[in-house]
Coordinates of C-alpha atoms in Angstrom, one line a residue:
Chain A
E1 CA 119.4 22.4 53.4
V2 CA 116.3 24.6 53.5
Q3 CA 115.6 26.1 50.1
L4 CA 112.8 28.2 48.7
A5 CA 112.6 29.1 45.1
E6 CA 110.1 31.5 43.6
S7 CA 109.1 31.6 40.0
G8 CA 106.4 33.1 37.8
G9 CA 107.3 36.8 38.0
G10 CA 107.5 39.1 35.0
S11 CA 106.0 42.2 33.4
V12 CA 102.3 42.7 33.1
Q13 CA 100.0 45.6 32.2
P14 CA 97.8 47.2 34.8
G15 CA 94.7 45.1 35.3
G16 CA 96.6 41.9 34.4
S17 CA 97.2 38.8 36.3
L18 CA 100.2 36.7 37.4
R19 CA 100.7 33.5 39.3
L20 CA 103.7 33.1 41.5
S21 CA 105.0 29.8 42.8
C22 CA 107.4 28.9 45.5
V23 CA 108.8 25.4 45.6
V24 CA 110.5 24.4 48.8
S25 CA 112.8 21.7 49.9
G26 CA 114.9 20.7 52.9
F27 CA 112.0 20.7 55.4
T28 CA 108.5 19.3 55.9
F29 CA 106.5 21.9 54.1
S30 CA 103.2 20.8 55.6
R31 CA 104.3 21.7 59.1
Y32 CA 104.9 25.4 58.5
W33 CA 102.9 28.5 57.9
M34 CA 104.0 30.2 54.8
N35 CA 104.0 33.9 53.7
W36 CA 104.5 36.2 50.8
V37 CA 106.4 39.4 51.4
R38 CA 107.2 42.0 48.8
Q39 CA 109.8 44.7 48.7
V40 CA 110.4 47.7 46.4
P41 CA 114.2 47.9 46.1
G42 CA 115.5 50.4 48.6
K43 CA 112.3 50.3 50.7
R44 CA 111.2 48.2 53.6
P45 CA 109.7 44.7 53.2
V46 CA 105.9 44.6 53.3
W47 CA 104.1 41.4 54.3
I48 CA 101.2 40.7 52.1
S49 CA 99.8 37.3 52.9
H50 CA 100.0 34.2 55.1
I51 CA 98.6 30.7 54.9
N52 CA 98.5 28.1 57.7
T53 CA 99.7 24.6 57.5
D54 CA 96.7 22.9 55.9
G55 CA 95.5 25.9 53.9
S56 CA 92.4 26.4 56.0
G57 CA 93.5 29.8 57.3
T58 CA 94.7 32.8 55.3
S59 CA 95.2 36.5 55.8
Y60 CA 96.0 39.4 53.6
A61 CA 97.3 42.9 53.9
D62 CA 94.6 45.5 53.1
S63 CA 96.5 46.6 50.0
V64 CA 96.0 43.2 48.3
R65 CA 92.9 41.7 49.9
G66 CA 90.3 40.8 47.3
R67 CA 92.9 40.9 44.5
F68 CA 95.5 38.3 45.6
T69 CA 94.9 34.7 46.7
I70 CA 97.4 32.6 48.5
S71 CA 97.2 28.8 48.4
R72 CA 99.4 25.8 48.9
D73 CA 99.9 22.2 47.7
N74 CA 101.5 20.2 50.5
A75 CA 101.9 17.2 48.3
R76 CA 104.0 19.2 45.9
S77 CA 105.7 21.4 48.6
T78 CA 104.6 24.4 46.7
L79 CA 103.2 27.8 47.7
Y80 CA 101.2 29.9 45.3
L81 CA 100.1 33.5 45.0
E82 CA 97.5 34.3 42.4
M83 CA 97.5 38.1 41.6
Y84 CA 94.6 39.7 39.8
S85 CA 93.8 43.3 38.9
L86 CA 97.4 44.2 39.2
R87 CA 98.3 47.9 39.8
V88 CA 101.4 49.8 39.1
E89 CA 102.0 50.0 42.9
D90 CA 102.2 46.2 43.0
T91 CA 105.6 46.4 41.3
A92 CA 108.1 44.9 43.7
V93 CA 110.3 41.9 44.3
Y94 CA 108.1 39.1 45.8
Y95 CA 109.5 36.7 48.4
C96 CA 108.1 33.6 49.9
A97 CA 109.1 33.2 53.5
R98 CA 108.7 30.5 56.0
G99 CA 106.9 31.2 59.3
A100 CA 109.3 30.3 62.1
G101 CA 107.0 28.2 64.2
G102 CA 110.0 26.4 65.4
Y103 CA 111.1 29.6 67.1
G104 CA 107.8 29.9 68.9
D105 CA 106.4 32.6 66.7
N106 CA 104.7 32.1 63.3
W107 CA 105.0 35.8 62.6
L108 CA 108.7 35.9 62.1
F109 CA 110.3 34.6 59.0
D110 CA 113.3 32.3 59.3
Y111 CA 113.9 31.4 55.7
W112 CA 113.3 33.4 52.5
G113 CA 113.4 32.6 48.8
Q114 CA 115.7 34.6 46.5
G115 CA 112.7 36.7 45.3
V116 CA 111.1 37.2 42.0
P117 CA 110.5 40.5 40.3
V118 CA 107.0 41.7 39.3
T119 CA 106.6 44.8 37.2
V120 CA 103.3 46.3 36.4
S121 CA 103.5 48.9 33.8
S122 CA 101.7 50.1 30.7
Chain B
S1 CA 98.6 51.1 62.8
Y2 CA 101.7 50.6 64.8
E3 CA 104.7 52.5 63.6
V4 CA 108.4 51.8 64.3
T5 CA 111.2 54.2 63.6
Q6 CA 114.8 53.3 62.6
P7 CA 117.7 55.6 61.9
L8 CA 118.4 55.8 58.2
S9 CA 122.0 55.1 58.6
V10 CA 124.7 54.1 61.1
S11 CA 128.4 54.1 60.6
V12 CA 130.9 52.1 62.6
A13 CA 134.7 51.7 62.5
L14 CA 135.9 48.2 61.7
G15 CA 136.1 46.3 64.9
E16 CA 134.0 48.7 66.9
T17 CA 130.5 48.2 68.2
A18 CA 127.4 49.2 66.1
T19 CA 124.1 50.0 67.7
I20 CA 120.9 50.1 65.6
T21 CA 117.6 51.1 67.2
C22 CA 114.0 50.5 66.5
G23 CA 111.6 52.8 68.3
G24 CA 108.0 52.4 69.0
N25 CA 105.3 53.0 71.7
N26 CA 105.9 50.4 74.4
I27 CA 107.8 48.3 72.0
G28 CA 109.3 46.5 75.0
R29 CA 106.0 44.7 75.3
K30 CA 106.3 43.2 71.9
N31 CA 108.6 40.5 70.3
V32 CA 111.0 42.2 68.0
H33 CA 113.0 40.5 65.3
W34 CA 115.9 41.7 63.2
Y35 CA 116.9 40.9 59.6
Q36 CA 120.0 41.7 57.7
Q37 CA 119.8 42.3 54.0
K38 CA 122.6 42.7 51.5
P39 CA 122.2 44.1 48.0
G40 CA 120.4 41.7 45.7
Q41 CA 119.7 39.2 48.5
A42 CA 116.7 38.3 50.6
P43 CA 116.5 39.4 54.2
K44 CA 118.2 37.1 56.7
L45 CA 117.0 36.6 60.2
V46 CA 119.8 37.6 62.7
I47 CA 117.9 38.1 66.0
Y48 CA 114.4 36.9 67.0
R49 CA 112.2 37.4 70.0
D50 CA 114.3 40.4 71.1
T51 CA 117.5 38.6 72.2
L52 CA 117.7 35.1 70.6
R53 CA 120.1 34.3 67.8
P54 CA 119.8 31.6 65.2
S55 CA 122.5 29.1 65.5
E56 CA 124.3 30.2 62.3
I57 CA 124.5 33.8 63.3
P58 CA 127.8 35.0 64.8
E59 CA 127.8 35.7 68.6
R60 CA 128.8 39.3 67.9
F61 CA 125.1 39.9 67.0
S62 CA 122.9 40.6 70.1
G63 CA 119.6 42.2 70.8
S64 CA 117.7 43.9 73.6
N65 CA 114.2 45.4 74.0
S66 CA 112.8 47.6 76.7
G67 CA 110.5 50.6 77.1
N68 CA 110.1 52.3 73.8
R69 CA 113.3 51.0 72.1
A70 CA 114.6 47.8 70.8
T71 CA 118.3 47.6 69.9
L72 CA 120.4 45.4 67.7
T73 CA 124.1 45.5 68.7
I74 CA 126.9 44.2 66.6
S75 CA 130.1 43.9 68.5
S76 CA 133.5 44.0 66.7
A77 CA 131.8 44.9 63.5
Q78 CA 133.2 43.3 60.3
G79 CA 133.1 44.3 56.7
A80 CA 130.7 41.4 56.1
D81 CA 128.2 43.2 58.4
D82 CA 127.8 46.1 56.0
A83 CA 124.1 45.8 55.1
D84 CA 120.6 47.1 55.7
Y85 CA 119.0 46.0 58.9
F86 CA 115.2 45.9 59.5
C87 CA 113.3 45.4 62.7
Q88 CA 110.0 43.6 62.6
L89 CA 107.2 42.8 65.0
W90 CA 103.6 41.7 65.1
D91 CA 100.9 44.1 66.1
G92 CA 97.8 42.6 64.6
T93 CA 99.7 42.6 61.4
V94 CA 103.3 42.3 60.4
V95 CA 105.2 45.5 60.8
F96 CA 108.7 46.2 59.4
G97 CA 110.8 49.2 60.3
G98 CA 112.1 51.4 57.5
G99 CA 115.5 49.9 57.7
T100 CA 119.0 51.2 58.7
K101 CA 122.0 51.1 56.4
L102 CA 125.0 50.1 58.4
T103 CA 128.3 51.2 56.9
V104 CA 131.5 49.6 58.3
L105 CA 134.4 52.0 57.8

């Protein structure tokens, strides 16, 4: 069974930092692109970052570029998101999501974690 | 940036057919995917590449895409289908629609 489990969320003041982790199981992590998607409750999901299979390629949404860093440890089947200079508008539920390369399109997401809340507030 | 438009809400009687649209300029030229999201849960892929259905998704879910509109159709809607539905595509970046709340009456 494919499982993704995020952790590391919480409350932080503006300007602070957090590190999210996503531990996966049930599939060969190193074969899949991975993504972070965030969502304010009641709003649409917003993709924020992707990383390719070996970590050599990454991309970011404009809203987080230069402040967030995605990485992965294939030996530990773990995806990370380092978040710096956090802003109030970064408040959301953060999901890790697997790129569905098996469906012929890495830019759709076939499995998601349960999400972890991040609150940025003074 | 590419924009897609979804109706805020759709209502359907139990057992009837629900249609949820996703509008965009020449969206028929793009691969459109659909996700179902229930309260407190992560989005779940229900249709990918316009018309394809993951194996665990019931056959009553189907999709189409042509011209300026992609459509998610739920035949014989059930109470379990009551949820938010988001369309999503790639246009140089990942784009999600604003979501449609489906109410099964």
